[in-house]
Short mmCIF file of C-alpha atoms in Angstrom, two decimals:
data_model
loop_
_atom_site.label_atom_id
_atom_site.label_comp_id
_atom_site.label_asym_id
_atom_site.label_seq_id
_atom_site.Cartn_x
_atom_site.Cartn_y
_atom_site.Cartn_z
CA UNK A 11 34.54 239.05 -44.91
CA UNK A 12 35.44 242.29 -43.72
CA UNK A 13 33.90 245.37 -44.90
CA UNK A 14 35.29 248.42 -46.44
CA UNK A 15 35.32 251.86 -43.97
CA UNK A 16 32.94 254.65 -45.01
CA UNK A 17 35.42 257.26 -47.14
CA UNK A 18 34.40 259.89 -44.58
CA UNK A 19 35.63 258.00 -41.70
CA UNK A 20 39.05 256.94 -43.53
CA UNK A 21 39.53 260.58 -44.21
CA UNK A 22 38.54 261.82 -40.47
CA UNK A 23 41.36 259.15 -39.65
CA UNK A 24 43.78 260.13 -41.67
CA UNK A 25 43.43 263.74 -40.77
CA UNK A 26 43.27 263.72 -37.30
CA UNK A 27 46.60 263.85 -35.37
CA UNK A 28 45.27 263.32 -31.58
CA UNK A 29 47.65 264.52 -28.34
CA UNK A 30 47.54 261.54 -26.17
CA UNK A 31 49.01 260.72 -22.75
CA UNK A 32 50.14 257.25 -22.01
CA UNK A 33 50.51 256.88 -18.31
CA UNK A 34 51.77 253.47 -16.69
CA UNK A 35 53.87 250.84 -17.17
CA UNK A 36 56.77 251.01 -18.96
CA UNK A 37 58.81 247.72 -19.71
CA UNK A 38 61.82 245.98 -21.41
CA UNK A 39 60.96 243.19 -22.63
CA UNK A 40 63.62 240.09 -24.01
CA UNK A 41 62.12 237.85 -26.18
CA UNK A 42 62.98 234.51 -27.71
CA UNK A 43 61.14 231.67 -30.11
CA UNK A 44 60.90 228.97 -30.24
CA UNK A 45 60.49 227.72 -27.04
CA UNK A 46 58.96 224.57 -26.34
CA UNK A 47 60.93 223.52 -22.89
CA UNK A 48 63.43 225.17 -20.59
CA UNK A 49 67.27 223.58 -20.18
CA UNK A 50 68.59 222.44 -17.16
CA UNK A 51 71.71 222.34 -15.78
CA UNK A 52 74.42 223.85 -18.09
CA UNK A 53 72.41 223.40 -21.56
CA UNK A 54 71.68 225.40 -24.11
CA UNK A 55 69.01 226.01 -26.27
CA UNK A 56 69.37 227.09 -29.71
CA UNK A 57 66.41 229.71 -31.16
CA UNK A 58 65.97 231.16 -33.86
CA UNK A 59 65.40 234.81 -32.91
CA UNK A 60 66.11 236.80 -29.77
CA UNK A 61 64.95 240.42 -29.24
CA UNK A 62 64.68 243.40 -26.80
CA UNK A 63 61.89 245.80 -27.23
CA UNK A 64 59.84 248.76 -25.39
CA UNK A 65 56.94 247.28 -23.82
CA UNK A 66 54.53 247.33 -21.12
CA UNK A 67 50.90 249.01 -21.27
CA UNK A 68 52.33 252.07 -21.45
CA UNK A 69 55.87 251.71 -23.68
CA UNK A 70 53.81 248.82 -26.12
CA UNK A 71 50.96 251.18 -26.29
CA UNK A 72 52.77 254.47 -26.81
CA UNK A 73 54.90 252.97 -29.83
CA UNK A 74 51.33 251.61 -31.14
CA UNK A 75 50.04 255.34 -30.72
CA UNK A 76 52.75 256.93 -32.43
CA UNK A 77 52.94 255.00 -35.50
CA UNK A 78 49.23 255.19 -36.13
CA UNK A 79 50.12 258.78 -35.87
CA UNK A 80 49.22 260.00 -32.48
CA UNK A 81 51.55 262.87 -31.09
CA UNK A 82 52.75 260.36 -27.90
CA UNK A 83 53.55 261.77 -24.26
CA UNK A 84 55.03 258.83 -22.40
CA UNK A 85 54.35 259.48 -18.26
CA UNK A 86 56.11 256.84 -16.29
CA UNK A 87 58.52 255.84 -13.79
CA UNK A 88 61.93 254.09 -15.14
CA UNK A 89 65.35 253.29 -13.87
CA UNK A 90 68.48 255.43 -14.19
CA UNK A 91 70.15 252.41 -15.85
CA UNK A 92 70.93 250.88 -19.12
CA UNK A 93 67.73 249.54 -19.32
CA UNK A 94 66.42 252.76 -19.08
CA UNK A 95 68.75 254.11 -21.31
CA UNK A 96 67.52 251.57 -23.80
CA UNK A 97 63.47 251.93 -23.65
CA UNK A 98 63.87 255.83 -23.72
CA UNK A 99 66.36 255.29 -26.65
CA UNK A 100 63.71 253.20 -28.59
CA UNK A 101 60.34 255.26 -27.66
CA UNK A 102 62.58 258.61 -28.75
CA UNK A 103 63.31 256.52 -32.09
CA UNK A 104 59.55 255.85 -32.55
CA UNK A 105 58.64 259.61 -32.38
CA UNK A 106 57.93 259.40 -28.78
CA UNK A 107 57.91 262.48 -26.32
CA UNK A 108 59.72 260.97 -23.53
CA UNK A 109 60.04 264.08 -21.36
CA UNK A 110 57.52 262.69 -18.67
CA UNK A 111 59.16 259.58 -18.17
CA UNK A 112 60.76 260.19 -14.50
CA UNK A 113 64.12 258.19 -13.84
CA UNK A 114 64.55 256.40 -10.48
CA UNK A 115 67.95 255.91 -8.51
CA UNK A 116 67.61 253.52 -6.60
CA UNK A 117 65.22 250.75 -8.44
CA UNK A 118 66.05 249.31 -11.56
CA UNK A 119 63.68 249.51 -14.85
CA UNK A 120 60.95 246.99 -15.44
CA UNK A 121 61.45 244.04 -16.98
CA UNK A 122 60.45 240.78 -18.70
CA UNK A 123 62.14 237.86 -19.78
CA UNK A 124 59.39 235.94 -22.24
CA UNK A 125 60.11 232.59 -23.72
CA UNK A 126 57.78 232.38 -26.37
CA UNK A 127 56.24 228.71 -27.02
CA UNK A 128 55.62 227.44 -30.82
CA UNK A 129 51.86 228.15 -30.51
CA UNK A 130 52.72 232.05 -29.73
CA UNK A 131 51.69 231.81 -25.91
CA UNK A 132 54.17 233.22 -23.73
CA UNK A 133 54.65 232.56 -19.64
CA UNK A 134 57.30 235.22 -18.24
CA UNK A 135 59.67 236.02 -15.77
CA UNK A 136 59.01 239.68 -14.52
CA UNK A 137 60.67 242.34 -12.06
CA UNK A 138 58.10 245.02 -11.63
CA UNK A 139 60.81 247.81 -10.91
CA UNK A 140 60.72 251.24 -11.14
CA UNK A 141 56.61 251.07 -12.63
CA UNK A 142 55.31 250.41 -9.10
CA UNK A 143 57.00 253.88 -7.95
CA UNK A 144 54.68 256.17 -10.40
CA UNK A 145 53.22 258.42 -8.09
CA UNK A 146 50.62 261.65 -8.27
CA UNK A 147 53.38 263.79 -8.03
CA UNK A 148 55.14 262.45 -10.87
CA UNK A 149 52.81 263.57 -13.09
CA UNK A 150 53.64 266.34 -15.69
CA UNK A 151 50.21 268.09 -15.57
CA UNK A 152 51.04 271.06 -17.89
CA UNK A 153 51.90 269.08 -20.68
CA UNK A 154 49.25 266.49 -20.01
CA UNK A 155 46.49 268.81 -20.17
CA UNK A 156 47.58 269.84 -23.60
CA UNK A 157 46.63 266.32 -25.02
CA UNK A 158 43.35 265.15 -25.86
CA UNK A 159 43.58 261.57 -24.58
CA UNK A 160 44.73 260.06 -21.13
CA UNK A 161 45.39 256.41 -21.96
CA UNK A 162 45.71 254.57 -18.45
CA UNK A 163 48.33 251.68 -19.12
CA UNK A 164 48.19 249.35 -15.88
CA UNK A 165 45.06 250.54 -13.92
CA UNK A 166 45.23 248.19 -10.99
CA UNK A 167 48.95 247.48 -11.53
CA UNK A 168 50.58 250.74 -10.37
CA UNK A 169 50.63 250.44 -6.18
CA UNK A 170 51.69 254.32 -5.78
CA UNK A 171 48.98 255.75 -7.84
CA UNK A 172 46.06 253.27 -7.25
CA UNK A 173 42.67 254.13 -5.59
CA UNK A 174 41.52 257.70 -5.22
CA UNK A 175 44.96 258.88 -6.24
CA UNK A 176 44.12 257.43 -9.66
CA UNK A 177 39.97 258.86 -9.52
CA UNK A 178 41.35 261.76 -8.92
CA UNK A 179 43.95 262.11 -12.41
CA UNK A 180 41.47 260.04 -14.27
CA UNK A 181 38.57 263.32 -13.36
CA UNK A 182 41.34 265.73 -13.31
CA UNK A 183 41.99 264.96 -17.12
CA UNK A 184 38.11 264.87 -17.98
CA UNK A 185 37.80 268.38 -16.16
CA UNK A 186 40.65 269.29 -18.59
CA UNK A 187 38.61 268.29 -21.47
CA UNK A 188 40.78 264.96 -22.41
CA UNK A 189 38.92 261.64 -23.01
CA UNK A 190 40.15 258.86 -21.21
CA UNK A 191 40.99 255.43 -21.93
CA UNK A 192 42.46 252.38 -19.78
CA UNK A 193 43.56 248.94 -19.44
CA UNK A 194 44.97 246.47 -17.33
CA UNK A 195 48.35 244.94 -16.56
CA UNK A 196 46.96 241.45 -15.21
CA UNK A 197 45.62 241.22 -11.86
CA UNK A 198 47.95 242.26 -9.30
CA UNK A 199 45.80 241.85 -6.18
CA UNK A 200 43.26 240.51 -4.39
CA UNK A 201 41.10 243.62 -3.80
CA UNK A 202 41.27 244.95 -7.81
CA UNK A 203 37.53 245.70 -7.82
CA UNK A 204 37.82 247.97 -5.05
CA UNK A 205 40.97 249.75 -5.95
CA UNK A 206 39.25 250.02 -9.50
CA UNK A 207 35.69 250.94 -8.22
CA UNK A 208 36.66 254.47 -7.25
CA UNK A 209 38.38 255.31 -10.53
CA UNK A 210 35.90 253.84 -13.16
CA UNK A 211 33.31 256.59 -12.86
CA UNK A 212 36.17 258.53 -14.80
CA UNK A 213 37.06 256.42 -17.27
CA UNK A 214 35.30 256.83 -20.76
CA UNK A 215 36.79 253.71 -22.45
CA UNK A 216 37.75 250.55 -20.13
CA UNK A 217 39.88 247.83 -22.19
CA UNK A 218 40.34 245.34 -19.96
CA UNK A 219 41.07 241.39 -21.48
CA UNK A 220 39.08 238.37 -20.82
CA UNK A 221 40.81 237.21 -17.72
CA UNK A 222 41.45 240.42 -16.51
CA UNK A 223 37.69 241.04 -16.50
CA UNK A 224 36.54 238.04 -15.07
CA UNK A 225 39.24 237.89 -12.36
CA UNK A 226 38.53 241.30 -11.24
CA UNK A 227 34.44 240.77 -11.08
CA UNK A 228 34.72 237.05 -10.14
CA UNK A 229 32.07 236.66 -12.58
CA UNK A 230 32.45 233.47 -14.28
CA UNK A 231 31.95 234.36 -18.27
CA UNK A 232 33.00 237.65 -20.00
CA UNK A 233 29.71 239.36 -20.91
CA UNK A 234 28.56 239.45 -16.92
CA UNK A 235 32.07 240.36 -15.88
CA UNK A 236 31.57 243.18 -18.90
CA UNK A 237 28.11 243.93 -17.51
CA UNK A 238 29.88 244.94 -13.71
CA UNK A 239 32.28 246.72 -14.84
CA UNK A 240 29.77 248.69 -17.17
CA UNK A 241 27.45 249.03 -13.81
CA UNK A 242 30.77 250.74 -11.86
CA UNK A 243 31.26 253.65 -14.17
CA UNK A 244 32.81 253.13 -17.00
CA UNK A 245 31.11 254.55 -20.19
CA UNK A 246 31.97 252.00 -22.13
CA UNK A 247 33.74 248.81 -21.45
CA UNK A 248 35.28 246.69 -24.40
CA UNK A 249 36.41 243.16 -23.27
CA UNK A 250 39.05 241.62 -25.74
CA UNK A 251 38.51 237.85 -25.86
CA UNK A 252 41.51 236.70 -28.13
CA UNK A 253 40.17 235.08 -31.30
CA UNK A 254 36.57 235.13 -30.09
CA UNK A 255 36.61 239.40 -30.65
CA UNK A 256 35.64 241.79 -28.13
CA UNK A 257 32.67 242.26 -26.21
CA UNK A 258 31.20 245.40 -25.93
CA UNK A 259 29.33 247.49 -23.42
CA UNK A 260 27.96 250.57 -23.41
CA UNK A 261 24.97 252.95 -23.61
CA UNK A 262 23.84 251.57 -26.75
CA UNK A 263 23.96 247.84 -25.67
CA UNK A 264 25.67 245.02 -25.18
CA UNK A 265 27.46 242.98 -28.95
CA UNK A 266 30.34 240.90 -30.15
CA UNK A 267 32.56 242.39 -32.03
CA UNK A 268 34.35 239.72 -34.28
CA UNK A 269 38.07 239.36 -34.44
CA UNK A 270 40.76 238.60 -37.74
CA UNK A 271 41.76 235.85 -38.91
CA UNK A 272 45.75 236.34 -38.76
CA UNK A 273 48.64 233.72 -38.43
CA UNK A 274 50.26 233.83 -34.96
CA UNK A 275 54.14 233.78 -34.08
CA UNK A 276 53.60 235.97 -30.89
CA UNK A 277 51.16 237.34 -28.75
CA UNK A 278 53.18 239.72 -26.71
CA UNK A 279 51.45 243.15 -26.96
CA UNK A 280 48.42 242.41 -28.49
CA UNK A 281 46.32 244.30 -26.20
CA UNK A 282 48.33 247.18 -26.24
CA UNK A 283 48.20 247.10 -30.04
CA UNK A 284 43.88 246.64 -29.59
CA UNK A 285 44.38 249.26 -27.28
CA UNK A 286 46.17 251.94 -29.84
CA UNK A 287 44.18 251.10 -32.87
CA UNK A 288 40.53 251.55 -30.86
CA UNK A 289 41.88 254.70 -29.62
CA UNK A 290 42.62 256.79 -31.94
CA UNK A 291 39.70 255.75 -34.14
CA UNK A 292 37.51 256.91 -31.05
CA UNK A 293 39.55 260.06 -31.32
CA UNK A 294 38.95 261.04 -34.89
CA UNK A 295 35.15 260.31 -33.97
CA UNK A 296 34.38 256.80 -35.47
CA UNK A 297 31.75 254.89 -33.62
CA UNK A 298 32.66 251.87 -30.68
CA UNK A 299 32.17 249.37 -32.82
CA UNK A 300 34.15 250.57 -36.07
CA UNK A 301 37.34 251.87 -33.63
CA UNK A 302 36.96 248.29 -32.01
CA UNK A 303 37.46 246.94 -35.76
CA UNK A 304 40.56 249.19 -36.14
CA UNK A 305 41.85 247.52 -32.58
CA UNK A 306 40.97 244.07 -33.60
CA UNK A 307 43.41 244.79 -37.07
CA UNK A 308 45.82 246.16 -34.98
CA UNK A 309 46.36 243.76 -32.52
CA UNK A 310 45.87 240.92 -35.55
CA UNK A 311 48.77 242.56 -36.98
CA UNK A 312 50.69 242.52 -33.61
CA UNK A 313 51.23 238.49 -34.02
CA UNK A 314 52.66 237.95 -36.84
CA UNK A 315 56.15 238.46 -35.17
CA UNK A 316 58.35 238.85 -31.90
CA UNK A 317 57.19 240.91 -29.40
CA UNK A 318 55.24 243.81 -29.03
CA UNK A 319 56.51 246.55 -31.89
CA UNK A 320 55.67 243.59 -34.35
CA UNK A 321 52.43 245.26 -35.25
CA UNK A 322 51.33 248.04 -38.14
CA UNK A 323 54.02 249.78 -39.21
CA UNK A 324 51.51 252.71 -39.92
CA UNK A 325 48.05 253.88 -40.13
CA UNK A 326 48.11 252.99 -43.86
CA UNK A 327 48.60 249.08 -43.17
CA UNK A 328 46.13 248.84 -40.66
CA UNK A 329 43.68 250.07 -42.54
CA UNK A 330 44.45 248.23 -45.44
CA UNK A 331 44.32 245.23 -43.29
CA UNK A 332 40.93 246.07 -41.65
CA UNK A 333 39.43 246.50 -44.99
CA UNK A 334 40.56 243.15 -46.53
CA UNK A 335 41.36 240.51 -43.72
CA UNK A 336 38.68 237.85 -43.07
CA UNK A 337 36.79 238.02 -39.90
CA UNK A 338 36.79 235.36 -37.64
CA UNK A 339 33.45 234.13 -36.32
CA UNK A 340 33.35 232.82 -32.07
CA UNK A 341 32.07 230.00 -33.55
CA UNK A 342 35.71 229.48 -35.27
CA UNK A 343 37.58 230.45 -32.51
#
């Protein structure tokens, strides 16, 4: 069962109000369920639910952020379309600042179509769009430096800033004084290790999933893969493993952290939502393990509907959640 959060820490949560900057990938998404096979011809198939939402590891995340009550800077590259029109509509709505999201002529905005099967997995139809074009010089340093967090949403999966361009924000924002945080966006291409070796030195917090990590290291299990990545730089690398938890790595060790037991409909943004929840726990000073717990409720919460702003609706209901929810044990999974 789970186990209730030190007062002091609840508190230190509930008082804190961290700056972050979500740089990366910004997305909209079009869900439907259920989905168990595609038409052909001129069919149709009749679902019970179809929606739009802001996604991507930097629109999922930064909707995450804000409602656990982060102050939200989105940074990203998006299309001067109606697409556009829509995700900065929806991340304004949310309490996002969207003044660093740049808008592109002459590329349209990301975006997914996801028919989502009965069992909540999800295969895709993508167009990476205007995301690939986020460059260095897209960047709004001035208000970025005011935040305390740089959350990397897509490190790997954004062509124009990959590689030292990346190093280079990722120690330009630790100069500054911010902490910085990152995930993955799948893996995009064959020489991910490299393009990630030279920015991982800079990276306090590396969130990378299972087959991310394992894909990227060509290890074969998820505690070696964890172990490489840990051995490149990163201070701390927490591998999210679904139902089996997250694996942790860091200067104090290597541990499972176990996940929640939680019905699934969906499990479109889950990561992000893992992502947001261990965040700003780290950022109101709780330790790995207990800001991994908050990520694990978060992204729990993040499947119990359609698409990736299915999650907590606030700090308060993640926390409630995290305190009474039954862990799951890997041997469950």
């Amino acid at each position: 069962m789970s186990a209730p959060v030190p007062a002091e820490l609840t508190a230190s949560l509930r008082g804190s109000t961290p700056r972050i900057a979500c740089v990366g990938v910004y997305i909209v998404d079009i869900l439907g369920r259920p989905v168990s096979e595609l038409p052909v011809g001129q069919r149709a198939l009749i679902l019970d639910e179809i929606r739009m939402t802001a996604a991507g590891t930097g629109g999922g995340t930064a909707v995450d952020l804000a409602r656990l009550g982060a102050e939200v800077l989105a940074v990203g590259a998006i299309g001067s379309d109606h697409a556009g029109d829509f995700l900065q509509a929806v991340l304004h709505a949310e309490g996002v600042d969207v003044s660093g999201l740049v808008r592109r002529q002459d590329v349209q905005t990301s975006a997914t179509m996801l028919p989502i099967h009965p069992d909540g997995s999800r295969p895709a139809f993508h167009v990476p769009g205007a995301y690939t074009t986020l460059a260095a010089e897209d960047l709004p340093w001035e208000a970025i430096e005011r935040c305390d967090v740089l959350h990397l949403g897509g490190l790997g999966a954004l062509p124009a800033l990959d590689g030292e361009p990346c190093a280079a924000m990722l120690r330009r924002a630790r100069a500054a004084g911010l902490t910085t945080t990152a995930d993955c966006l799948g893996v995009k291409r064959d020489d991910a290790l490299e393009v990630l070796r030279p920015a991982l030195p800079h990276v306090d917090l590396f969130l990378p999933n299972d087959g991310e990590a394992t894909e990227i290291t060509g290890e074969a299990d998820v505690e070696a893969a964890a172990r490489v990545l840990h051995g490149l730089g990163a201070r701390a690398v927490v591998v999210t493993c679904g139902g089996d938890g997250a694996f942790v790595v860091d200067g104090d060790g290597e541990r499972w952290v176990p996940a929640f037991e939680a019905p699934v409909v969906d499990t479109t943004g889950c990561g992000d939502a893992f992502c947001a929840g261990a965040i700003v726990a780290r950022a109101a000073g709780w330790p790995l393990d207990l800001a991994c717990g908050l990520g694990a409720a978060t992204g729990a919460l993040n499947m119990r509907g359609l698409g990736s702003d299915a999650g907590a609706r606030d700090l308060d209901e993640a926390l409630g959640f995290m305190t009474t929810a039954p862990r799951r044990s890997r041997a469950e999974a």
